[in-house]
Tab-separated table of C-alpha atoms in Angstrom:
chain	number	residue	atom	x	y	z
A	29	UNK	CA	-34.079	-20.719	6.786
A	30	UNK	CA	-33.770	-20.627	3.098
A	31	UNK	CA	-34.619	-16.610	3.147
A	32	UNK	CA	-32.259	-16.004	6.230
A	33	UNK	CA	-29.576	-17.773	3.509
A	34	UNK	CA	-30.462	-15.878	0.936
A	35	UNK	CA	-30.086	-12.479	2.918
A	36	UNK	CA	-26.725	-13.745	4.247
A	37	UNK	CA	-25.186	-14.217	0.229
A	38	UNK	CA	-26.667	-10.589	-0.765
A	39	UNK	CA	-24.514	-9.382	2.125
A	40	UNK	CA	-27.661	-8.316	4.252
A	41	UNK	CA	-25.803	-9.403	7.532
A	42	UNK	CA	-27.033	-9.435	10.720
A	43	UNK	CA	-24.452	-7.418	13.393
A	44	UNK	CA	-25.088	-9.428	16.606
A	45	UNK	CA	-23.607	-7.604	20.301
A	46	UNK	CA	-21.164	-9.498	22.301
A	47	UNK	CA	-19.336	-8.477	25.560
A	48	UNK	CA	-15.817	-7.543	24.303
A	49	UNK	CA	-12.645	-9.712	25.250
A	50	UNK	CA	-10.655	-8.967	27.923
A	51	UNK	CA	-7.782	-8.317	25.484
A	52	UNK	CA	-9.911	-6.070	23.806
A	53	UNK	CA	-11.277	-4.118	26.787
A	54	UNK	CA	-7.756	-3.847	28.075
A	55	UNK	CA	-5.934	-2.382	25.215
A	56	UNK	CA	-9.188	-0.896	22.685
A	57	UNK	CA	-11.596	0.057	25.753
A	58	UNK	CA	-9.010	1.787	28.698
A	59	UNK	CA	-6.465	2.665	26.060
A	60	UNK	CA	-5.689	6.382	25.182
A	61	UNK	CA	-5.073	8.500	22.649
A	62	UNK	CA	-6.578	9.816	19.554
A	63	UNK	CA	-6.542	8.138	16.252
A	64	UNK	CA	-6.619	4.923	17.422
A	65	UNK	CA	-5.520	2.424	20.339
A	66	UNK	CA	-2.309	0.561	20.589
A	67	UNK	CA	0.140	-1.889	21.892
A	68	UNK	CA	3.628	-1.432	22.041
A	69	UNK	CA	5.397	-4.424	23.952
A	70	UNK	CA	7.316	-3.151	27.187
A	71	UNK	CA	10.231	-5.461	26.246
A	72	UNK	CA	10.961	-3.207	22.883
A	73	UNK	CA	11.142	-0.177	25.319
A	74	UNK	CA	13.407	-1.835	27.446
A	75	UNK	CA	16.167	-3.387	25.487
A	76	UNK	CA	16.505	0.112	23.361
A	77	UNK	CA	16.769	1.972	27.013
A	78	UNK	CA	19.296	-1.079	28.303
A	79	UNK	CA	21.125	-0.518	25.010
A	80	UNK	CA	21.601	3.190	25.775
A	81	UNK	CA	19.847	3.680	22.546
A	82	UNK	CA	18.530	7.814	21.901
A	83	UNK	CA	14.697	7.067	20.859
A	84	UNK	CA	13.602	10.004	18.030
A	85	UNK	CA	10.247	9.588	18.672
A	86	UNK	CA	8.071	9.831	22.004
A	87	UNK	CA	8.253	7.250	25.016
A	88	UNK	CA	4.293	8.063	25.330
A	89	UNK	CA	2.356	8.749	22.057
A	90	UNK	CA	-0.579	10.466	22.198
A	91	UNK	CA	-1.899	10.097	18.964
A	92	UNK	CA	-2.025	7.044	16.705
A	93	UNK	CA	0.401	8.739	14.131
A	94	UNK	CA	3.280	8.806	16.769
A	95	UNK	CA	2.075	5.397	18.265
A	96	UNK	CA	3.117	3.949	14.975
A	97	UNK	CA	6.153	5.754	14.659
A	98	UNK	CA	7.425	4.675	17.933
A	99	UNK	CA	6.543	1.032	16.962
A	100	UNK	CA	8.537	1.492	13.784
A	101	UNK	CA	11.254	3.157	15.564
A	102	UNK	CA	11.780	0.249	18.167
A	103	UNK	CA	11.219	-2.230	15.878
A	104	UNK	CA	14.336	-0.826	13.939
A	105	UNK	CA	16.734	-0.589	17.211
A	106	UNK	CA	15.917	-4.146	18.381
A	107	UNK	CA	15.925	-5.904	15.421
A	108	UNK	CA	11.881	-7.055	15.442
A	109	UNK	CA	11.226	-8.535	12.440
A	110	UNK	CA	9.629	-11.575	11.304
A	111	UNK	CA	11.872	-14.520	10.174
A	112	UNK	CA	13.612	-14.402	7.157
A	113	UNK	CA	12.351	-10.942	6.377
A	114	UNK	CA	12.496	-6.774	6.752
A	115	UNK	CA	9.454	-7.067	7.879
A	116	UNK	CA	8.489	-5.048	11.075
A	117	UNK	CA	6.810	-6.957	13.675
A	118	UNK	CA	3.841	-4.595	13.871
A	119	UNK	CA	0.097	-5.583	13.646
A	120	UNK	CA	-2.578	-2.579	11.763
A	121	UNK	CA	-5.649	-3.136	11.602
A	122	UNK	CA	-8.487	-0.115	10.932
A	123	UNK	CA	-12.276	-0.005	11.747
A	124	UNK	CA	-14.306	3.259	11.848
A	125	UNK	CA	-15.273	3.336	15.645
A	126	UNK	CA	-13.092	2.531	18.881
A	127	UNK	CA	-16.790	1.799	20.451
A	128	UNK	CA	-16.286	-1.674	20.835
A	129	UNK	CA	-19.635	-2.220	22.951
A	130	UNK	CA	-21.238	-1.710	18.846
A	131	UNK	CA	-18.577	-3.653	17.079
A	132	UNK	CA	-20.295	-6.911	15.323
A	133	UNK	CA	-18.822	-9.869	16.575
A	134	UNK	CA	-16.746	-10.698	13.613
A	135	UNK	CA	-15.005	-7.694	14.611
A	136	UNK	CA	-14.075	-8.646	17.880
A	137	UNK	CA	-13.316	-11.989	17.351
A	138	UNK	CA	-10.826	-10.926	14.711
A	139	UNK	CA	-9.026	-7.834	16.754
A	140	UNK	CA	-8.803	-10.322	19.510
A	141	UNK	CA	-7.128	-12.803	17.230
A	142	UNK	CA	-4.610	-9.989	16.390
A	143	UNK	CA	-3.886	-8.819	20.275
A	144	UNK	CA	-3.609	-12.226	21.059
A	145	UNK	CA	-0.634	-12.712	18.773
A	146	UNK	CA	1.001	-9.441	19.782
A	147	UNK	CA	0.846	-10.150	23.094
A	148	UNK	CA	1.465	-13.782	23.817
A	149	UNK	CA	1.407	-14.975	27.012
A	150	UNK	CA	4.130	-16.861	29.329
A	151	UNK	CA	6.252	-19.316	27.824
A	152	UNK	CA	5.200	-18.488	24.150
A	153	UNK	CA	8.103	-19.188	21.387
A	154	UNK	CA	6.681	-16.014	19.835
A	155	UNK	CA	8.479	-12.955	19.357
A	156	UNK	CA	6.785	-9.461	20.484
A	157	UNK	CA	4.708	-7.489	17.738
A	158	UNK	CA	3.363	-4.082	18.521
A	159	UNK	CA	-0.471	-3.956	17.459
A	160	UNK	CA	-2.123	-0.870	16.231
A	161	UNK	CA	-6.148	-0.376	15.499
A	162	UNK	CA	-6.824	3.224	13.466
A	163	UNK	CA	-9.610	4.736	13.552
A	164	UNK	CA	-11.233	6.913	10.335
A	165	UNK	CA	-9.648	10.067	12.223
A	166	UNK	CA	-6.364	7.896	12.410
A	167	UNK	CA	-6.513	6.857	8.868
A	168	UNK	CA	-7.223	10.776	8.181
A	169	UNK	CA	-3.858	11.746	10.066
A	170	UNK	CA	-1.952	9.227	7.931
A	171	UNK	CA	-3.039	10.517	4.378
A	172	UNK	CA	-2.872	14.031	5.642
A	173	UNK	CA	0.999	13.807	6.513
A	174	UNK	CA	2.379	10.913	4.396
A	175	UNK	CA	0.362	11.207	1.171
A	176	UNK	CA	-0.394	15.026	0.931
A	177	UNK	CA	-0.569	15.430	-2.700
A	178	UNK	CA	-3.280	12.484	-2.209
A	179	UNK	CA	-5.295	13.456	0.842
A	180	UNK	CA	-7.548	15.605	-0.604
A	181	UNK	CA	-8.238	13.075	-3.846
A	182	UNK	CA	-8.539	10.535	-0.916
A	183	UNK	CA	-11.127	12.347	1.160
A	184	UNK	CA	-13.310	13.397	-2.324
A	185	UNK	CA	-13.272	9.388	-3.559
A	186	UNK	CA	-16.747	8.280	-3.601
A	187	UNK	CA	-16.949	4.833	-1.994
A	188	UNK	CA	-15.666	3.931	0.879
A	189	UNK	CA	-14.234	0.889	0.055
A	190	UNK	CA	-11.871	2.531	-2.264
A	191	UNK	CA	-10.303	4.949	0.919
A	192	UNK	CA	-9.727	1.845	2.925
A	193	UNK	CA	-8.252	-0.323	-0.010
A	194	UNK	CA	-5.526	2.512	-0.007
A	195	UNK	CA	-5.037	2.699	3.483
A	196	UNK	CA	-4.373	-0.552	3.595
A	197	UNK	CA	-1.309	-0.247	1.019
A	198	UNK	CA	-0.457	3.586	2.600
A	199	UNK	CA	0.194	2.152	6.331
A	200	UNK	CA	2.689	-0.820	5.616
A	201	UNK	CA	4.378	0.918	3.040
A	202	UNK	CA	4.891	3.806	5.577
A	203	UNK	CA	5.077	1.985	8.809
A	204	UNK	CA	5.878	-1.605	7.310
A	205	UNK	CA	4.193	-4.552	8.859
A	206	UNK	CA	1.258	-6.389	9.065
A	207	UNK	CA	-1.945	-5.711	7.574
A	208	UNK	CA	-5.262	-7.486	8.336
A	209	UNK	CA	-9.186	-6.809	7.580
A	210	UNK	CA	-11.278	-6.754	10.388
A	211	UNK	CA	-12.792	-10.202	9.364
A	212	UNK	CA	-9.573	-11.652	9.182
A	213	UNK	CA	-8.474	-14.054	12.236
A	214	UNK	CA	-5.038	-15.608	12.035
A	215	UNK	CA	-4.386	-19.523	11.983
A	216	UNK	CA	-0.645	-18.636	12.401
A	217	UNK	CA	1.223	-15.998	14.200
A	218	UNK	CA	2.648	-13.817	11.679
A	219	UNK	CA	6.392	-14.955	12.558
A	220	UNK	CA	5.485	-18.566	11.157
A	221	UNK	CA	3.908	-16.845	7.785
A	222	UNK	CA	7.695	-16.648	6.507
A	223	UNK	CA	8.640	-20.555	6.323
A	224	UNK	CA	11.886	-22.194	5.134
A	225	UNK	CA	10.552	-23.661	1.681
A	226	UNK	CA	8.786	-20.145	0.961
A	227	UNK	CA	12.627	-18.858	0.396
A	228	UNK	CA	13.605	-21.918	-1.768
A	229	UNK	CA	14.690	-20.841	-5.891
A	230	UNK	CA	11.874	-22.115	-7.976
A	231	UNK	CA	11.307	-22.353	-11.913
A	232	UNK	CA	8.597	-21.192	-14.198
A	233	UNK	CA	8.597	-24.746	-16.403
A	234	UNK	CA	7.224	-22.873	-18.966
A	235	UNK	CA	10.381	-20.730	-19.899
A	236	UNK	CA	12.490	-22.619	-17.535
A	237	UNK	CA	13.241	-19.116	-15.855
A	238	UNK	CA	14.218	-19.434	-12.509
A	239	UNK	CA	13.304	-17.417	-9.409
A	240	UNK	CA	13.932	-16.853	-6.079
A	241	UNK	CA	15.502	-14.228	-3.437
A	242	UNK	CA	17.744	-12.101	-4.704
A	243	UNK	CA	19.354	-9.099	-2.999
A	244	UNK	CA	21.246	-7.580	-5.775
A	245	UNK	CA	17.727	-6.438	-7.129
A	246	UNK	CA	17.593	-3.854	-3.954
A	247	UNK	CA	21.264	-2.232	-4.184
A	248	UNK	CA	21.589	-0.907	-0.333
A	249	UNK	CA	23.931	2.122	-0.346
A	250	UNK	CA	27.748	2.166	0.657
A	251	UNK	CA	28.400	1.663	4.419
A	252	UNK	CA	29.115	4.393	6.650
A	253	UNK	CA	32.739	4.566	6.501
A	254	UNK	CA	32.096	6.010	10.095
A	255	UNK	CA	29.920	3.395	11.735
A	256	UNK	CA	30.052	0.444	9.034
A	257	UNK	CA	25.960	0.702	8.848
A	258	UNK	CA	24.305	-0.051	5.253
A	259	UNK	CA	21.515	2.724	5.036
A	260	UNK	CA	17.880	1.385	4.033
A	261	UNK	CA	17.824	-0.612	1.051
A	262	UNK	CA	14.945	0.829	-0.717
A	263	UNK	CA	14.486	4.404	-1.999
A	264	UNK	CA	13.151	6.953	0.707
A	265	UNK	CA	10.903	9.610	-0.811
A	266	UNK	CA	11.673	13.289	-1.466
A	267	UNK	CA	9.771	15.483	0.745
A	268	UNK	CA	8.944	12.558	3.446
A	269	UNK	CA	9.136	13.831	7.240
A	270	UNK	CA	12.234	14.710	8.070
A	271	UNK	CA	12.261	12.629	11.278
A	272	UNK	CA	10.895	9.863	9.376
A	273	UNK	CA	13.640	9.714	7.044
A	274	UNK	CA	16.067	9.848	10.510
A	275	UNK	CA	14.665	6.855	11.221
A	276	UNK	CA	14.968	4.595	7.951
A	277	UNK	CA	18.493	5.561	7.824
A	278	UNK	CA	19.128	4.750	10.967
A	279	UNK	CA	17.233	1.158	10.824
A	280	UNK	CA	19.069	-1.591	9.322
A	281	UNK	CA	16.971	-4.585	8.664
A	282	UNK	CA	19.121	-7.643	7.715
A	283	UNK	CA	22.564	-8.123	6.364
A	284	UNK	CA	22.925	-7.646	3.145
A	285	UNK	CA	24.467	-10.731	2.224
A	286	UNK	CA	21.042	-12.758	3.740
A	287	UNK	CA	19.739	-14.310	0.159
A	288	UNK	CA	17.226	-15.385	2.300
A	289	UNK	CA	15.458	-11.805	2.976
A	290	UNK	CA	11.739	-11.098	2.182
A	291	UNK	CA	10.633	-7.627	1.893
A	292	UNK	CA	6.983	-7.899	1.343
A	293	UNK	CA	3.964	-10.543	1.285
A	294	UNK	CA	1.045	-10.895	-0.861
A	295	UNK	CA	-1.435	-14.080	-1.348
A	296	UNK	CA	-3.239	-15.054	-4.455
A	297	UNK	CA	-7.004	-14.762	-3.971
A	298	UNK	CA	-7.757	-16.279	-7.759
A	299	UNK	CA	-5.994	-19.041	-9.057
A	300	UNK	CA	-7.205	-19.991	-12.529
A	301	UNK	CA	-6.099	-21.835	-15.752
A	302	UNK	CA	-5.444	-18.637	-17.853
A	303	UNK	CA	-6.759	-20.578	-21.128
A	304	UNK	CA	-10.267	-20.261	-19.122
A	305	UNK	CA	-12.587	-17.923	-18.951
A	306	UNK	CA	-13.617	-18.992	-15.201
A	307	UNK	CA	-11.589	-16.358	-13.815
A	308	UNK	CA	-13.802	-13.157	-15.192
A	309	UNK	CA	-17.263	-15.473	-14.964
A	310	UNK	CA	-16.082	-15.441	-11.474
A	311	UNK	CA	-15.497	-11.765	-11.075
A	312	UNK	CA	-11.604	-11.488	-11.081
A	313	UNK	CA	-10.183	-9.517	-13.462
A	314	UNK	CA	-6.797	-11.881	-13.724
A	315	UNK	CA	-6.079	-15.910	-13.661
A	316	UNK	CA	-3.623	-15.047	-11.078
A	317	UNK	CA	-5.012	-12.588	-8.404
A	318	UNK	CA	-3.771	-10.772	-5.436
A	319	UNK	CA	-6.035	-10.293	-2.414
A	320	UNK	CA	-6.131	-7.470	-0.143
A	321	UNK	CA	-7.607	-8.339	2.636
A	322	UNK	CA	-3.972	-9.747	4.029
A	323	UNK	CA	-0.611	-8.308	3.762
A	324	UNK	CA	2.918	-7.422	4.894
A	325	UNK	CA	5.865	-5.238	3.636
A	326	UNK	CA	8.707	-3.443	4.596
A	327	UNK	CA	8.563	0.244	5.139
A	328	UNK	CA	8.851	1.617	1.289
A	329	UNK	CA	8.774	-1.299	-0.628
A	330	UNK	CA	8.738	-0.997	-4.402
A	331	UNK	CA	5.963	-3.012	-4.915
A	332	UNK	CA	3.635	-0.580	-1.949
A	333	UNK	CA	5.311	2.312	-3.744
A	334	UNK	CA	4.556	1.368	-7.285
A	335	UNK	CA	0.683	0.690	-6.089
A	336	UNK	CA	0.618	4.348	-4.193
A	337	UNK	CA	1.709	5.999	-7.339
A	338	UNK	CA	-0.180	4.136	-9.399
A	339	UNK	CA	-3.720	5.069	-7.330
A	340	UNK	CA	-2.511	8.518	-7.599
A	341	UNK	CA	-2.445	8.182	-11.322
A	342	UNK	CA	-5.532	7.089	-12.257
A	343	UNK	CA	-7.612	9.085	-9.756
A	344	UNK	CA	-6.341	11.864	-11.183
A	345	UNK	CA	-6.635	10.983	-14.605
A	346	UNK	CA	-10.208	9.415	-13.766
A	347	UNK	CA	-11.135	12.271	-11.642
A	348	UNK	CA	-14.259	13.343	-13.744
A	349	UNK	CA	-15.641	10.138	-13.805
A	350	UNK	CA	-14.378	8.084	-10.438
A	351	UNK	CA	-18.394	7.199	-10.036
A	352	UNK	CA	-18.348	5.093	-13.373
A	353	UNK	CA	-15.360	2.968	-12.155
A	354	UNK	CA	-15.479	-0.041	-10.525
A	355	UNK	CA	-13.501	0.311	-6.807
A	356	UNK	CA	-12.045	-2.957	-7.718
A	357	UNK	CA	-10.378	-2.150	-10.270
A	358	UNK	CA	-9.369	1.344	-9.168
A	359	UNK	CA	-7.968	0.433	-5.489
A	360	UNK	CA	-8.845	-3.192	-5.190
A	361	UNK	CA	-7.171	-6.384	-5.555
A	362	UNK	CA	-6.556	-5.913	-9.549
A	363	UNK	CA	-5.338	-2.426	-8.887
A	364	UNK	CA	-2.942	-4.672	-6.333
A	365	UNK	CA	-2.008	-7.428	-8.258
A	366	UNK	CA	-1.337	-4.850	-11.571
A	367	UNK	CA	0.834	-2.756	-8.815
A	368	UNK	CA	2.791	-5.639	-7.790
A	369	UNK	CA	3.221	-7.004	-11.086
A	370	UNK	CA	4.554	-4.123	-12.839
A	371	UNK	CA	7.069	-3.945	-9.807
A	372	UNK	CA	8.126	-7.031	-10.028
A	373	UNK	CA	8.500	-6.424	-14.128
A	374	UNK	CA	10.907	-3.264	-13.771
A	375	UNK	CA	13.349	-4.398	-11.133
A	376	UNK	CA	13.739	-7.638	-13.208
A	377	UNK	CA	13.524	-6.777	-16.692
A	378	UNK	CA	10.192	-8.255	-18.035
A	379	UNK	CA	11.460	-11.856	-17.450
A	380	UNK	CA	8.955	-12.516	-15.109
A	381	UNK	CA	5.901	-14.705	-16.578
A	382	UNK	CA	2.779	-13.694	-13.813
A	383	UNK	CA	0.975	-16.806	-14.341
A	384	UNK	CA	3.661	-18.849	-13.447
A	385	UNK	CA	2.674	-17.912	-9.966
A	386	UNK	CA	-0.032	-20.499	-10.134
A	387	UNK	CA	-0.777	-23.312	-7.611
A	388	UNK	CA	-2.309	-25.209	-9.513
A	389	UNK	CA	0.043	-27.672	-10.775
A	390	UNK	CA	2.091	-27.866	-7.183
A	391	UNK	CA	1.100	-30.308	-4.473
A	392	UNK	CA	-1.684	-29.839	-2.543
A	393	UNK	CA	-1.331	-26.321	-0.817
A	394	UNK	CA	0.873	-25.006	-3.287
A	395	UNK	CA	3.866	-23.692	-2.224
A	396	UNK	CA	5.560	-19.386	-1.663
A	397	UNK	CA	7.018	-18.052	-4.470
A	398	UNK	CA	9.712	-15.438	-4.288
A	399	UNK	CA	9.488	-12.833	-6.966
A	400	UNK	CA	11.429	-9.586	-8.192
A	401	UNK	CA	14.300	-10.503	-5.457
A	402	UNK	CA	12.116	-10.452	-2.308
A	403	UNK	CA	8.361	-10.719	-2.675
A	404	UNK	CA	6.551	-13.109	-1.482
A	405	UNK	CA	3.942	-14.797	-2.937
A	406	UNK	CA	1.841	-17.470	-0.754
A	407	UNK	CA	-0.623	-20.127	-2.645
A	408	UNK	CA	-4.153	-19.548	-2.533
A	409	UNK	CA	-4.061	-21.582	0.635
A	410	UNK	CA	-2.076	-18.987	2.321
A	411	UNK	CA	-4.927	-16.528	2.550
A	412	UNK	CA	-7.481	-18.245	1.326
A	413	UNK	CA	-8.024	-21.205	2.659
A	414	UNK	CA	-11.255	-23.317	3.524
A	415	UNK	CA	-13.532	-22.954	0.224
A	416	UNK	CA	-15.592	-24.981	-1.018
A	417	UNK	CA	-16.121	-27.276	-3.710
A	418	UNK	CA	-17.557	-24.039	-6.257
A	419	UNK	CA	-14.259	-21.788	-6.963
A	420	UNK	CA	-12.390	-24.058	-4.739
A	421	UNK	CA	-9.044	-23.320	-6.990
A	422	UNK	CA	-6.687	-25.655	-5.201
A	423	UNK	CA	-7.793	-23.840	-1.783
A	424	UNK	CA	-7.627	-26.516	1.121
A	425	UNK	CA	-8.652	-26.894	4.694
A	426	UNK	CA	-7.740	-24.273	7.695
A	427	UNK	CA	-5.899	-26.712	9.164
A	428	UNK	CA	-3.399	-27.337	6.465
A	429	UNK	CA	0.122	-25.958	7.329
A	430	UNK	CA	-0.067	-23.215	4.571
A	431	UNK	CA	-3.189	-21.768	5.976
A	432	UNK	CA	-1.709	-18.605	7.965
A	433	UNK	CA	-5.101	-16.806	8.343
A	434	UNK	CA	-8.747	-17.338	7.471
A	435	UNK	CA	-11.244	-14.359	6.180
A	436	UNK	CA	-14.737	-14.684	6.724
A	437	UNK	CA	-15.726	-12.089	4.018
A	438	UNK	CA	-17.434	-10.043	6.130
A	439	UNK	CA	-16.816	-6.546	4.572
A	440	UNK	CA	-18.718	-3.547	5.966
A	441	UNK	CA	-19.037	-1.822	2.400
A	442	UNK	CA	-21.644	-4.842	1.523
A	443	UNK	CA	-24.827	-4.075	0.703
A	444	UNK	CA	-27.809	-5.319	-1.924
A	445	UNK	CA	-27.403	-3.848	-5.243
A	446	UNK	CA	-29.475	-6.001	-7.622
A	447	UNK	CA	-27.709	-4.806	-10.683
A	448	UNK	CA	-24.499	-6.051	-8.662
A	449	UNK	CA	-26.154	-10.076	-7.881
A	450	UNK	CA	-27.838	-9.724	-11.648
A	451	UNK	CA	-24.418	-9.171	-12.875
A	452	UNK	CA	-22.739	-11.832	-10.795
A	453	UNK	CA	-25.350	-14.334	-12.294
A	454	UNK	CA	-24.701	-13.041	-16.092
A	455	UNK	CA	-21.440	-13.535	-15.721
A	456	UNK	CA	-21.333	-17.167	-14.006
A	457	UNK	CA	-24.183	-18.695	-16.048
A	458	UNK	CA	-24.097	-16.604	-18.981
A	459	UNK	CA	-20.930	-15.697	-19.735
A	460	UNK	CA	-21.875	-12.291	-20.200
A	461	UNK	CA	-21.459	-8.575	-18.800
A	462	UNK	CA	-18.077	-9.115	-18.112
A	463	UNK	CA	-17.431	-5.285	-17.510
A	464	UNK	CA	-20.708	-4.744	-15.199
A	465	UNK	CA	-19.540	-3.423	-11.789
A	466	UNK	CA	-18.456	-5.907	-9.276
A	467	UNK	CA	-19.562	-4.643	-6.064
A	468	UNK	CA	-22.139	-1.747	-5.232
């Protein structure tokens, strides 16, 4: 037993078979189309028709690119977004095979958590969410025709992990959304991960700055003297698809008097006293640290735009050397949380203190945190919850009302690199090799 543990922390998991779901065999097994498989919810296609509403993009996708674009479209003309946000209500999720029948079971548990949400059944007080599942052919078409001055960096990194830590930035900030690892399974639908106190103005006590949503940070263009319509608040890129652009401007999210408006969701994965040097003994490269493994945004957000260029920065710069850098802190959750923080820092002028993010000092499960006008930031509970007692960090149960989701840290890049676990126990007992490489 003791060896079969041992295996289990080095990441030597075993991938068990299980019959797939019937959600699963429904919409992954008999579903169509290249790329990927999909679910776009009848009623979407339905109130645009009843509404007399002229669709840009294809009643019947064939390919996982236009199956997204459709979802965004719809999502736009009825109005689908998650409470108190701009947030699309669509669900992406990417593994490398649509052959469920070799899937671990992880993997079907959690895209069957996912379908389940998007399509609730009878008598559910949830709203409709489209759910899309890309395949490595899918993720291909993406960075091919959204991120062409990246593609071919993309295709030439040299660690997997490092192509799907951008996809999973490049696909909400295109599409907008949901985003959820493969290992994820919700707790709550992803309409209830936007509550009421999340939205509330809150104050760093160190500087006694104060916070909270603020719309004036994302000035939406004049109104159409013609129709009255604001166009998209946030910038749409030069040289985007034309009939992608046609559809931001024709998508209004929320009025733009709503204070209450949340453009994008991240949750902290590190939450440490920054005095301390438990955070890098650890293996996080901040006190206060984003995780990846969960997020949501608004097509075009600054913060999703600030990480894309910044990726495309340092691979570039890096290109000679990519091999010597960590993934982590190339693509990973660092690369993340120093995207989203530097973000936050231009649209509000520097006045915005990133440890005061921390949990710790709030009431048990921390509270959201609204930053640079209308991100989100959710306590380490959020994403995180269920640790243990070692690098517990204020993290408490899955059943506490902040929990939205629980990740079971099953990532398919793991594998035994002894350098990696001799590292990991330098660092933690030591206090040394800070700068060793994290993963393999």
């Amino acid at each position: 037993m003791s060896f079969l543990f041992l295996l289990t922390e080095l990441g030597v998991r075993p991938h068990p078979r299980h019959p797939a779901s019937e959600l699963v065999q429904k919409h992954i097994d008999r579903g169509g189309g290249t790329g990927g498989r999909w679910y776009i919810p009848p009623s979407w296609l339905e109130d645009a028709q009843s509404a007399n509403h002229s669709l840009l993009s294809g009643l019947h996708p064939t390919t996982v690119l236009e199956a997204a674009q459709l979802a965004l479209e719809l999502s736009l003309l009825t109005s689908s977004f998650a409470p108190r946000s701009r947030i699309p209500l669509i669900a992406h999720q990417t593994w490398r095979s649509l052959k469920t029948s070799a899937w671990p079971e992880t993997v079907q548990r959690s895209v069957d958590s996912w379908l389940s949400a998007a399509t609730p059944s009878n008598g559910s007080q949830h709203a409709d969410m489209a759910y899309i599942l890309w395949d490595d052919n899918g993720v291909d078409q993406l960075m091919k025709k959204y991120e062409p001055t990246l593609f071919e960096l993309f295709r030439g990194l040299p660690y997997p992990v490092e192509k799907a830590d951008i996809f999973r930035v490049a696909v909400i900030h295109w599409f907008g959304g949901f985003y959820g690892d493969v290992d994820v399974n919700l707790l709550q639908h992803p309409d209830d991960w936007i509550q009421a106190g999340d939205v509330l103005p809150w104050t760093d006590t160190l500087t006694s700055t104060s916070h909270g949503p603020d719309n004036s940070l994302h000035v939406a263009s004049s109104p159409d003297p013609n129709t009255g319509v604001t166009a998209y608040p946030y910038q749409i890129p030069l040289g985007c698809p034309s009939l992608y652009e046609q559809l931001m401007n024709r998508g209004l999210a929320q009025e733009s008097s709503n204070d209450n408006v949340v453009g994008a969701v991240f949750g902290i994965e590190c939450d440490t006293d920054p005095r301390s040097s438990h955070y890098w003994r650890w293996g996080y490269s901040y006190p206060v640290q984003l995780t990846n493994w969960a997020m949501a945004s608004a097509p075009l957000h600054p913060s999703t735009s600030a990480y894309m260029t910044q990726v495309t920065s340092e691979i570039r710069t890096n290109l000679s050397v990519l091999h010597s850098i960590d993934p982590l802190d190339l693509t990973g959750p660092p690369a993340l949380t120093k995207a989203v923080n530097a973000s936050a820092a231009l649209l509000t002028g520097s006045n915005l203190r990133w440890n005061s993010l921390t949990g710790l000092s709030d009431p048990p499960g921390g509270r959201g945190k609204v930053i640079a006008g209308d991100v989100l930031i959710l306590p380490i509970t959020g994403f995180s919850p269920g640790r243990g007692r070692y690098q517990n960090m204020g993290s408490m149960p899955t059943t506490h009302d902040s929990a939205r989701l629980v990740h079971q840290a099953q990532g398919s890049w793991r594998k035994t690199d002894w350098r990696v676990e001799l590292g990991k126990v330098c660092r933690s007992q030591l206090g040394l090799c800070r700068n060793w490489k994290k993963i393999p």
